Short mmCIF file of N, CA, C and O in Angstrom, two decimals:
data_model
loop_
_atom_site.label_atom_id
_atom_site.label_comp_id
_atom_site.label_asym_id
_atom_site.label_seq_id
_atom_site.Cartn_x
_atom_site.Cartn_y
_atom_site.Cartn_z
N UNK A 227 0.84 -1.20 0.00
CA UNK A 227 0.00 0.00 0.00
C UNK A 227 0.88 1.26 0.00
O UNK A 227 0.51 2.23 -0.65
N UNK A 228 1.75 1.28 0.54
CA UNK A 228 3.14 2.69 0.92
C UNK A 228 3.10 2.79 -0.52
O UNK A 228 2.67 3.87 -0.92
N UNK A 229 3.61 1.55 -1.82
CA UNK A 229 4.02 1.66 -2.74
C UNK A 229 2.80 2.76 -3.40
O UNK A 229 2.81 3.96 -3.69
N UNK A 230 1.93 1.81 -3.47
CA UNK A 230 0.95 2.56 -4.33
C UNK A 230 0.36 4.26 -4.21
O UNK A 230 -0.01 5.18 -4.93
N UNK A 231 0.56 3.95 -2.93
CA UNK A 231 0.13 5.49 -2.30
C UNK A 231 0.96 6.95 -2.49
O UNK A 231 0.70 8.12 -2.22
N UNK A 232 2.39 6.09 -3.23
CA UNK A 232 3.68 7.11 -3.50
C UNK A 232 3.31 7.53 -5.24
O UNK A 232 3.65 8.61 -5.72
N UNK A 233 2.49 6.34 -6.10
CA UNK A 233 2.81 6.23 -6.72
C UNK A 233 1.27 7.54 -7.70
O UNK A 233 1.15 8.34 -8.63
N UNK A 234 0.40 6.81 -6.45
CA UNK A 234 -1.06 8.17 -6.90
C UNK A 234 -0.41 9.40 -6.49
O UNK A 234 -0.30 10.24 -7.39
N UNK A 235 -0.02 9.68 -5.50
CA UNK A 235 0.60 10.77 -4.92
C UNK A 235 1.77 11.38 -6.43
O UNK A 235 1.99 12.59 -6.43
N UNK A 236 2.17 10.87 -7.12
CA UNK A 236 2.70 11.23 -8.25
C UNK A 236 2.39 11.23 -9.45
O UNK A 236 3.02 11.70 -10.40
N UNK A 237 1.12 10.53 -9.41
CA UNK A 237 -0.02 11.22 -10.51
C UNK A 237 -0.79 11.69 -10.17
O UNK A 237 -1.46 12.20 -11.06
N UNK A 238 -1.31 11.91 -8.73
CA UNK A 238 -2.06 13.49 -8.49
C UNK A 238 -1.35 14.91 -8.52
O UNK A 238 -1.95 15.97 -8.72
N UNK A 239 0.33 14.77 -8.24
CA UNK A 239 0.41 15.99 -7.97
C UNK A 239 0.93 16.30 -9.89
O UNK A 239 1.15 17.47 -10.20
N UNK A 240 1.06 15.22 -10.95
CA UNK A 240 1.24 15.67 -12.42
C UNK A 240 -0.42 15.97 -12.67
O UNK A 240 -0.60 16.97 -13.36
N UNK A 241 -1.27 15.50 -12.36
CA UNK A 241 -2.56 16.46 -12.53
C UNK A 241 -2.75 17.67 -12.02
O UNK A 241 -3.60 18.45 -12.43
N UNK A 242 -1.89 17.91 -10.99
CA UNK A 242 -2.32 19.13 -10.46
C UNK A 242 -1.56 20.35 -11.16
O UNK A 242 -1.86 21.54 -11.17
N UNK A 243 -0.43 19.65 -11.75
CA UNK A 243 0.75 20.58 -12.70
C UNK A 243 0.16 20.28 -13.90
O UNK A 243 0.87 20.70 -14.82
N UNK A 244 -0.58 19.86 -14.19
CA UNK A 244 -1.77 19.78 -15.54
C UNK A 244 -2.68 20.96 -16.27
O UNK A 244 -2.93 21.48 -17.35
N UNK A 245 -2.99 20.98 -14.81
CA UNK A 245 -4.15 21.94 -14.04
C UNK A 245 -3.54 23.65 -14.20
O UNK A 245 -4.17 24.57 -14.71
N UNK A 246 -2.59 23.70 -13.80
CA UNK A 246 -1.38 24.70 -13.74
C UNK A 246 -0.98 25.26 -14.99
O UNK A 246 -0.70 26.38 -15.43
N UNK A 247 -1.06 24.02 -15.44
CA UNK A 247 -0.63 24.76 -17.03
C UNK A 247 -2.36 25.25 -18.08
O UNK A 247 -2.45 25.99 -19.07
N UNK A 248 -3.39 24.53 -17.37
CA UNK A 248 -4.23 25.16 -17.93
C UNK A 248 -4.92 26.59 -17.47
O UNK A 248 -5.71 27.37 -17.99
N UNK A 249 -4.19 26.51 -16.19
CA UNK A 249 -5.05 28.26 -16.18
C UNK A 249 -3.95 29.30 -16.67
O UNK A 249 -4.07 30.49 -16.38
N UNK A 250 -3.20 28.97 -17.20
CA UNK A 250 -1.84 29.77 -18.23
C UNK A 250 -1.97 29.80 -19.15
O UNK A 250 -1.04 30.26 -19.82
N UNK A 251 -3.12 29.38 -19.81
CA UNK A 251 -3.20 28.75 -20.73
C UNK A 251 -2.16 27.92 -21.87
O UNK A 251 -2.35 28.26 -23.04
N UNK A 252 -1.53 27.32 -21.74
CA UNK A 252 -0.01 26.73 -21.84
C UNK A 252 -0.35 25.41 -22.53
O UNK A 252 0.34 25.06 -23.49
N UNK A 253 -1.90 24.27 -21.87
CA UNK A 253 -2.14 23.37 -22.76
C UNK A 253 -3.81 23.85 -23.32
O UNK A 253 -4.06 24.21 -24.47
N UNK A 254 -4.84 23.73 -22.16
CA UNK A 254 -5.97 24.25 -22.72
C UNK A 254 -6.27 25.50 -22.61
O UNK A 254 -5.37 26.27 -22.30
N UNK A 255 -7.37 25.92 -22.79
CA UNK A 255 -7.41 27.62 -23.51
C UNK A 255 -8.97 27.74 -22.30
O UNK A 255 -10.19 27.68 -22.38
N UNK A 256 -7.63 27.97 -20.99
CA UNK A 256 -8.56 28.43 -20.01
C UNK A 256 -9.40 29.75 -20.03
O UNK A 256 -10.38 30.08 -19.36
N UNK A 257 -8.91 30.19 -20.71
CA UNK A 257 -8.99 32.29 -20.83
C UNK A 257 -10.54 32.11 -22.17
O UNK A 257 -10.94 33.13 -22.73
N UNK A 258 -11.22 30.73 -22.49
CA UNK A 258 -11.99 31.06 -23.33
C UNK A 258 -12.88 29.68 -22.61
O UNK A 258 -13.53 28.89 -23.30
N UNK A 259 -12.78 29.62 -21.39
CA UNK A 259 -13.42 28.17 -20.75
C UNK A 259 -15.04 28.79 -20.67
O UNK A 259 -15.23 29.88 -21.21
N UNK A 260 -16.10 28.16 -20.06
CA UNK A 260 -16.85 28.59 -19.67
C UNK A 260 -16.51 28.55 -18.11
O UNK A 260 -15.52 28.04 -17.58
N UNK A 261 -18.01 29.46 -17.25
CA UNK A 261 -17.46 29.91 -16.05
C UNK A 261 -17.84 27.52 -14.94
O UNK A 261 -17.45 26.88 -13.96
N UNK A 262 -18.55 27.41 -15.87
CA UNK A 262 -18.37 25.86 -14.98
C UNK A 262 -17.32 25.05 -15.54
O UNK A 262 -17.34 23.99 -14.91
N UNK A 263 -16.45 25.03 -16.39
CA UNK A 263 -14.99 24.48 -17.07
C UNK A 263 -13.99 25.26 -15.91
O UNK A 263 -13.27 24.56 -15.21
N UNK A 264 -13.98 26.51 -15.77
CA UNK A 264 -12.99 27.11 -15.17
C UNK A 264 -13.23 26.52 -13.42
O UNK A 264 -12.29 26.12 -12.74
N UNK A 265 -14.44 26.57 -13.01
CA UNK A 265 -14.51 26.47 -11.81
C UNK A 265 -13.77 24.73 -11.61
O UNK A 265 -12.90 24.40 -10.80
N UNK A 266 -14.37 23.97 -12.50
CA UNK A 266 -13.83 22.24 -12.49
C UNK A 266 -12.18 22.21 -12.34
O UNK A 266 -11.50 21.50 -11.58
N UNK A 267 -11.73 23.23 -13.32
CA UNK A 267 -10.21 23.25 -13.65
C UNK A 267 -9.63 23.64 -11.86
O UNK A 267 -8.88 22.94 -11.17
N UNK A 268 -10.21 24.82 -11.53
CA UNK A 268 -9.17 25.41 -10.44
C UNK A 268 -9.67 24.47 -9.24
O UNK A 268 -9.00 24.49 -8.22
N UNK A 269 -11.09 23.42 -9.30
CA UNK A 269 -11.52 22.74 -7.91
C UNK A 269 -10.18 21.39 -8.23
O UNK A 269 -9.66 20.77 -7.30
N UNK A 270 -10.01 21.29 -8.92
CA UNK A 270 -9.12 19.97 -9.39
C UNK A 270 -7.65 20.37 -9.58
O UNK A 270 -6.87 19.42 -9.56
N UNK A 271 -7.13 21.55 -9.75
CA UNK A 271 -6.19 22.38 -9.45
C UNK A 271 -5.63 21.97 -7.78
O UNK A 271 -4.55 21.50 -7.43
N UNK A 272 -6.72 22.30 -7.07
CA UNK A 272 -6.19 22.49 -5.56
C UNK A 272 -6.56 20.79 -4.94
O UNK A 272 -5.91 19.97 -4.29
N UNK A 273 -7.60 20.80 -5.40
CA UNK A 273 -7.90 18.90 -4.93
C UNK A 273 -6.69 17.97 -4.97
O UNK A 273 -6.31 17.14 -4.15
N UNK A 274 -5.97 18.49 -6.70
CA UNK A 274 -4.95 17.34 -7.10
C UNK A 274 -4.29 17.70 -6.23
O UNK A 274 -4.13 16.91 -5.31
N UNK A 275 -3.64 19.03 -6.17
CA UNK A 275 -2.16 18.84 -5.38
C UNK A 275 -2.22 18.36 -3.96
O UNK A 275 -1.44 17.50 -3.53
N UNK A 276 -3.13 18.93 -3.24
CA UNK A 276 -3.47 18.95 -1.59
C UNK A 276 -2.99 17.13 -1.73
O UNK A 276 -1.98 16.44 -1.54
N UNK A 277 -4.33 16.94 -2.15
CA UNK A 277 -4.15 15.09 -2.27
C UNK A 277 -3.29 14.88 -2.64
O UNK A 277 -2.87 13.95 -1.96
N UNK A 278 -2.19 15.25 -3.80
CA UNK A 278 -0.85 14.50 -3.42
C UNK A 278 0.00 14.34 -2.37
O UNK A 278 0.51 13.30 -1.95
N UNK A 279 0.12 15.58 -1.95
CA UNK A 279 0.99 15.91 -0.58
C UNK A 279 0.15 15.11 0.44
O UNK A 279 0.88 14.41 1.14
N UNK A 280 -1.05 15.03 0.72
CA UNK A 280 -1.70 13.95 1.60
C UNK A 280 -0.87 12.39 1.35
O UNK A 280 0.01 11.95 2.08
N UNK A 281 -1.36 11.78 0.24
CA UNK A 281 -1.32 10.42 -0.43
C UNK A 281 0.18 10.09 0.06
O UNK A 281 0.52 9.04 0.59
N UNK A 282 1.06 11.28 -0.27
CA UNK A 282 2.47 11.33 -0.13
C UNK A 282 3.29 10.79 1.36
O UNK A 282 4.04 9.85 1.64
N UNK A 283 2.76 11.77 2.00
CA UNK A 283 3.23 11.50 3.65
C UNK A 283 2.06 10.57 4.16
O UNK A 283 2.06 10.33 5.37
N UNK A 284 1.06 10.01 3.37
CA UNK A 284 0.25 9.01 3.53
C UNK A 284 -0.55 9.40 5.15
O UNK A 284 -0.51 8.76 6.19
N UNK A 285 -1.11 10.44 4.90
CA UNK A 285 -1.84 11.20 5.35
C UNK A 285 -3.76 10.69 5.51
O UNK A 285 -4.38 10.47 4.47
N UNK A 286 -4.33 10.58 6.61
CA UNK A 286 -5.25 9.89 6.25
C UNK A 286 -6.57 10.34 4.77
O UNK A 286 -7.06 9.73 3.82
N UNK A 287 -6.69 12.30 5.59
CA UNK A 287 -7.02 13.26 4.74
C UNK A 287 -6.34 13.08 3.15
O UNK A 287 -7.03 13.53 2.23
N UNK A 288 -5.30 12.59 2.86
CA UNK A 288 -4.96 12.44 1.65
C UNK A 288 -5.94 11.67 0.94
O UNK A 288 -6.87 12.09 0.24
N UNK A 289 -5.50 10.15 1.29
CA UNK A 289 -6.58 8.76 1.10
C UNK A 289 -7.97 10.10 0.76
O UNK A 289 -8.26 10.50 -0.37
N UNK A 290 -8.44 10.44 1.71
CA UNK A 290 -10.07 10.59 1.93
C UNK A 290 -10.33 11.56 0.92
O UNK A 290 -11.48 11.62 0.49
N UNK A 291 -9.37 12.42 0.41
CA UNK A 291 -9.01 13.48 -1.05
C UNK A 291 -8.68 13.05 -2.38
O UNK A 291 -8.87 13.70 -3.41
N UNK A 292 -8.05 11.66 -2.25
CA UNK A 292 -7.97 11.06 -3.59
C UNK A 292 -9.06 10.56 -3.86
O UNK A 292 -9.51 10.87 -4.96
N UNK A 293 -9.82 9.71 -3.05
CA UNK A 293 -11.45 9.24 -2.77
C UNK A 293 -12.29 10.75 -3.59
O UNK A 293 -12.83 10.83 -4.69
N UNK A 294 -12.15 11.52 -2.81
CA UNK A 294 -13.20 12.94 -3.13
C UNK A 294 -13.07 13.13 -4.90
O UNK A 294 -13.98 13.17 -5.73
N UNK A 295 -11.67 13.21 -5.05
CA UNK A 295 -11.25 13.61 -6.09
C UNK A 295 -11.80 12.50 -7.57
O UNK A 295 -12.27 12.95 -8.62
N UNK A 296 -11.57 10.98 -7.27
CA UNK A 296 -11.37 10.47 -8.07
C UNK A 296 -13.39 10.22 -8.18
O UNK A 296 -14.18 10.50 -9.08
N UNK A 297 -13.56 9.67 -6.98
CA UNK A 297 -15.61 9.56 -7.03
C UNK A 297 -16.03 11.04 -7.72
O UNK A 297 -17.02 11.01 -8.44
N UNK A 298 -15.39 12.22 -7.55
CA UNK A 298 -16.19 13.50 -8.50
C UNK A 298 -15.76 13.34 -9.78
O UNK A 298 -16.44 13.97 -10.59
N UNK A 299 -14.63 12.53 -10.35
CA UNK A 299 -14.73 13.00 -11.64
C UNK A 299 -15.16 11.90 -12.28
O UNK A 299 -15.18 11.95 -13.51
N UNK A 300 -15.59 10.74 -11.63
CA UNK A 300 -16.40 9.63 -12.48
C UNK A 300 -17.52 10.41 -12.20
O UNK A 300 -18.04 10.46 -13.31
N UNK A 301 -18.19 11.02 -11.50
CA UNK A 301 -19.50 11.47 -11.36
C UNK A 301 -19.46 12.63 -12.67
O UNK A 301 -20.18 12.51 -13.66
N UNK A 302 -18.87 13.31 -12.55
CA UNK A 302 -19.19 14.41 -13.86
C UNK A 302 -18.51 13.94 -15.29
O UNK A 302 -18.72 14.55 -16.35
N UNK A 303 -17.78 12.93 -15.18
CA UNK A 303 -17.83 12.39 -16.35
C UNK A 303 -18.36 11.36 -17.47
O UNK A 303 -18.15 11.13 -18.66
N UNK A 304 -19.25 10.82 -16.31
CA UNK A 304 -20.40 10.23 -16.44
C UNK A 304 -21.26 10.29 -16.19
O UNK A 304 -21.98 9.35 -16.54
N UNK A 305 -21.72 11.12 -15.60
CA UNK A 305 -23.25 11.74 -15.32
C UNK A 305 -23.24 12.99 -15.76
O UNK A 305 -23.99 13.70 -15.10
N UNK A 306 -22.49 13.76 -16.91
CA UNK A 306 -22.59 15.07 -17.22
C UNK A 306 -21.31 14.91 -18.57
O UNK A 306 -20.21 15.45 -18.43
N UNK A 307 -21.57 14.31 -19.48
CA UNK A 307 -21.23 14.44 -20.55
C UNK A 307 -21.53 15.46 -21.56
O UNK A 307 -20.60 15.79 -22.29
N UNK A 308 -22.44 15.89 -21.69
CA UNK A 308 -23.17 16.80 -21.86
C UNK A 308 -22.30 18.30 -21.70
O UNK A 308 -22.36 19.23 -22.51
N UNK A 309 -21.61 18.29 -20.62
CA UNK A 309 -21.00 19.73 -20.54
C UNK A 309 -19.27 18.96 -20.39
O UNK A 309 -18.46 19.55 -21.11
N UNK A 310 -18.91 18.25 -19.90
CA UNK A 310 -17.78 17.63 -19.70
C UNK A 310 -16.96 16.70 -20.76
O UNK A 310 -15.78 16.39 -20.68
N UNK A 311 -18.16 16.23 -22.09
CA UNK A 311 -17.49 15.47 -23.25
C UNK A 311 -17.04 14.13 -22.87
O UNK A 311 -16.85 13.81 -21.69
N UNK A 312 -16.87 13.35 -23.88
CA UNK A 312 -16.03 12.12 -23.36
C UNK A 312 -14.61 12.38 -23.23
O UNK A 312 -13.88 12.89 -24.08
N UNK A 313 -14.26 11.89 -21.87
CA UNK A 313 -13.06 11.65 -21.01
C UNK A 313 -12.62 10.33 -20.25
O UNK A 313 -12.22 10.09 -19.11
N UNK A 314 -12.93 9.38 -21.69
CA UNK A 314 -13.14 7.92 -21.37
C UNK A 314 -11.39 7.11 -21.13
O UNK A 314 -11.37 5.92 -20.82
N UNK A 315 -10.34 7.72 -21.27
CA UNK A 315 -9.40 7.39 -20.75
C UNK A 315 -9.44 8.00 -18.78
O UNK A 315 -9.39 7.15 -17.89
N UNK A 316 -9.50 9.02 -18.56
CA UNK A 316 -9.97 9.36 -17.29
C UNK A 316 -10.70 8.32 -16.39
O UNK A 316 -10.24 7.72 -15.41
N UNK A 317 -12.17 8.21 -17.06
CA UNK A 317 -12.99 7.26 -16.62
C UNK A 317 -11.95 5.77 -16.08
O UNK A 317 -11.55 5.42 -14.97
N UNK A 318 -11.79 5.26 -17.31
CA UNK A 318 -10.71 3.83 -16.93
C UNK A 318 -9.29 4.55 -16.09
O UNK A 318 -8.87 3.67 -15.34
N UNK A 319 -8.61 5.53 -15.98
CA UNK A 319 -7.82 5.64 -15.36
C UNK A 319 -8.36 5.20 -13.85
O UNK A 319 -8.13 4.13 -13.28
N UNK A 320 -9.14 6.31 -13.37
CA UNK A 320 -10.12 6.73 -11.99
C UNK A 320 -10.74 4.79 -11.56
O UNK A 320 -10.28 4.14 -10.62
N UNK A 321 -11.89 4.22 -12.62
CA UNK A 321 -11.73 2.96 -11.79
C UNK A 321 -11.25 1.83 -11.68
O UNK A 321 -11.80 0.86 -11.16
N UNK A 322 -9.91 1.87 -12.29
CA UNK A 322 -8.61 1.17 -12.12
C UNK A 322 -7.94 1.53 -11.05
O UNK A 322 -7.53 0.53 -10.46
N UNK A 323 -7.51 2.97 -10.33
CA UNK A 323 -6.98 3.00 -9.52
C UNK A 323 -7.75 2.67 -8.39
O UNK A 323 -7.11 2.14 -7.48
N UNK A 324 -9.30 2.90 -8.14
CA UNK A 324 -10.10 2.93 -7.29
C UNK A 324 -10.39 1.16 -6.73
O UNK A 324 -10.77 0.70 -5.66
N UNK A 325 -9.99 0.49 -8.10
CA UNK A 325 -10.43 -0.84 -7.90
C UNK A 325 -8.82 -1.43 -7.02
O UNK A 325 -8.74 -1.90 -5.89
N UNK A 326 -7.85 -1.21 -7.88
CA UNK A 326 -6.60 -1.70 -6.85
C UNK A 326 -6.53 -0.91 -5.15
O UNK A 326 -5.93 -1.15 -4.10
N UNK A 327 -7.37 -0.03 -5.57
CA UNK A 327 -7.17 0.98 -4.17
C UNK A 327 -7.77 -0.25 -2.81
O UNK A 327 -7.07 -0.95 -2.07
N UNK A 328 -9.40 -0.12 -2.89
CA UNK A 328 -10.04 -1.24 -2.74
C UNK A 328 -9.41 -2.91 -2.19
O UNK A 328 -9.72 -3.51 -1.16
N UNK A 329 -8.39 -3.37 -3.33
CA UNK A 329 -8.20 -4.55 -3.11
C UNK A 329 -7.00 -4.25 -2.10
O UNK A 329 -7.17 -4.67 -0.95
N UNK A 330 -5.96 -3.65 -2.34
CA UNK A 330 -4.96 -3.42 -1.41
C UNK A 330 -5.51 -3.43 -0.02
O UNK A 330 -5.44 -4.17 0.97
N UNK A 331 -5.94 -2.55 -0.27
CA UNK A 331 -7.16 -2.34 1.54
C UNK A 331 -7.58 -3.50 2.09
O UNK A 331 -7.17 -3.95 3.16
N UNK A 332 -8.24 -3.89 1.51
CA UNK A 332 -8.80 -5.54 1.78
C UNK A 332 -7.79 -6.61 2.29
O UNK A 332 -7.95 -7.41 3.21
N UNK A 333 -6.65 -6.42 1.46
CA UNK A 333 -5.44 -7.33 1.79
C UNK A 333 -4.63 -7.20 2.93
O UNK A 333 -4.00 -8.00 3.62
N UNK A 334 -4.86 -5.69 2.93
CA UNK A 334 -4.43 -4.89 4.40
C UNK A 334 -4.96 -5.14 5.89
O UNK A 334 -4.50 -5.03 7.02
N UNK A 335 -5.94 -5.47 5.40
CA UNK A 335 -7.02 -5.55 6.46
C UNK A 335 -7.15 -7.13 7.02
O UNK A 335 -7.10 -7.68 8.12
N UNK A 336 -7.33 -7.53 5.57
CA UNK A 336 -7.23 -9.17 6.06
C UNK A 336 -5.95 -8.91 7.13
O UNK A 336 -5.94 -8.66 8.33
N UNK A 337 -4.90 -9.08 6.19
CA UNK A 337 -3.38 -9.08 7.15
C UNK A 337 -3.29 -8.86 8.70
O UNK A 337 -2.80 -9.54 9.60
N UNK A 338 -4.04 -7.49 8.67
CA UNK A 338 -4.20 -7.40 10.23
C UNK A 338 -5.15 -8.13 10.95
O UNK A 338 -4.85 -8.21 12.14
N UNK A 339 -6.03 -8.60 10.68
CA UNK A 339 -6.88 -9.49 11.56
C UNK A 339 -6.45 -10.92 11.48
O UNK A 339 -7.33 -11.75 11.68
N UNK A 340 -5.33 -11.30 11.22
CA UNK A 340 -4.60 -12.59 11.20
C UNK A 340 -3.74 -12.48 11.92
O UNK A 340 -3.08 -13.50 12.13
N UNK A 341 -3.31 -11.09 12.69
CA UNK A 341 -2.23 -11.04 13.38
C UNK A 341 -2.73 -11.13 14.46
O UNK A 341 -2.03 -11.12 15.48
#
């Protein structure tokens, strides 16, 4: 679990430098977003990084921020296509990590109640 938790923690905080470069407009063309694109960009801006630095020093609040983070953007990317588009690599990113997240835990857990 340490492993994995180093390893979201380093693809939350390259989303959050994602994020960074879009209100610079540097990859997407924040300066022509609408005002609910911009608000998604800067809530996922501060979500990603916080939660890395959580995930990182394996922080419980981290865990409970990658959770926040990753359950909102299957929610608006699948329940709001419509304004959000398909972001179907996202989608499979989010419940791939969510599903190993899950099993690790489980394994964790077993582990300790055997001790």
């Amino acid at each position: 679990m340490k492993i994995y938790l180093k390893i979201m923690a380093a693809c939350y905080f390259i989303g959050g430098l994602l994020h960074v470069l879009d209100v610079f407009d540097l990859r997407l063309k924040f300066s022509e977003m609408s005002f609910v694109w911009k608000s998604w960009i800067l809530y996922l801006l501060v979500l990603d990084l916080v939660a890395a630095v959580g995930l990182w020093q394996r922080k419980s609040w981290g865990t409970a921020l990658f959770l926040v983070v990753a359950m909102s953007q299957l929610i608006a990317y699948l329940g709001f296509k419509n304004i959000f588009g398909r972001q179907d690599p996202l989608i499979v990113f989010h419940v791939i990590t969510l599903v190993v997240f899950v099993v690790l835990r489980a394994m964790q857990y077993r582990s300790t109640r055997r001790t």
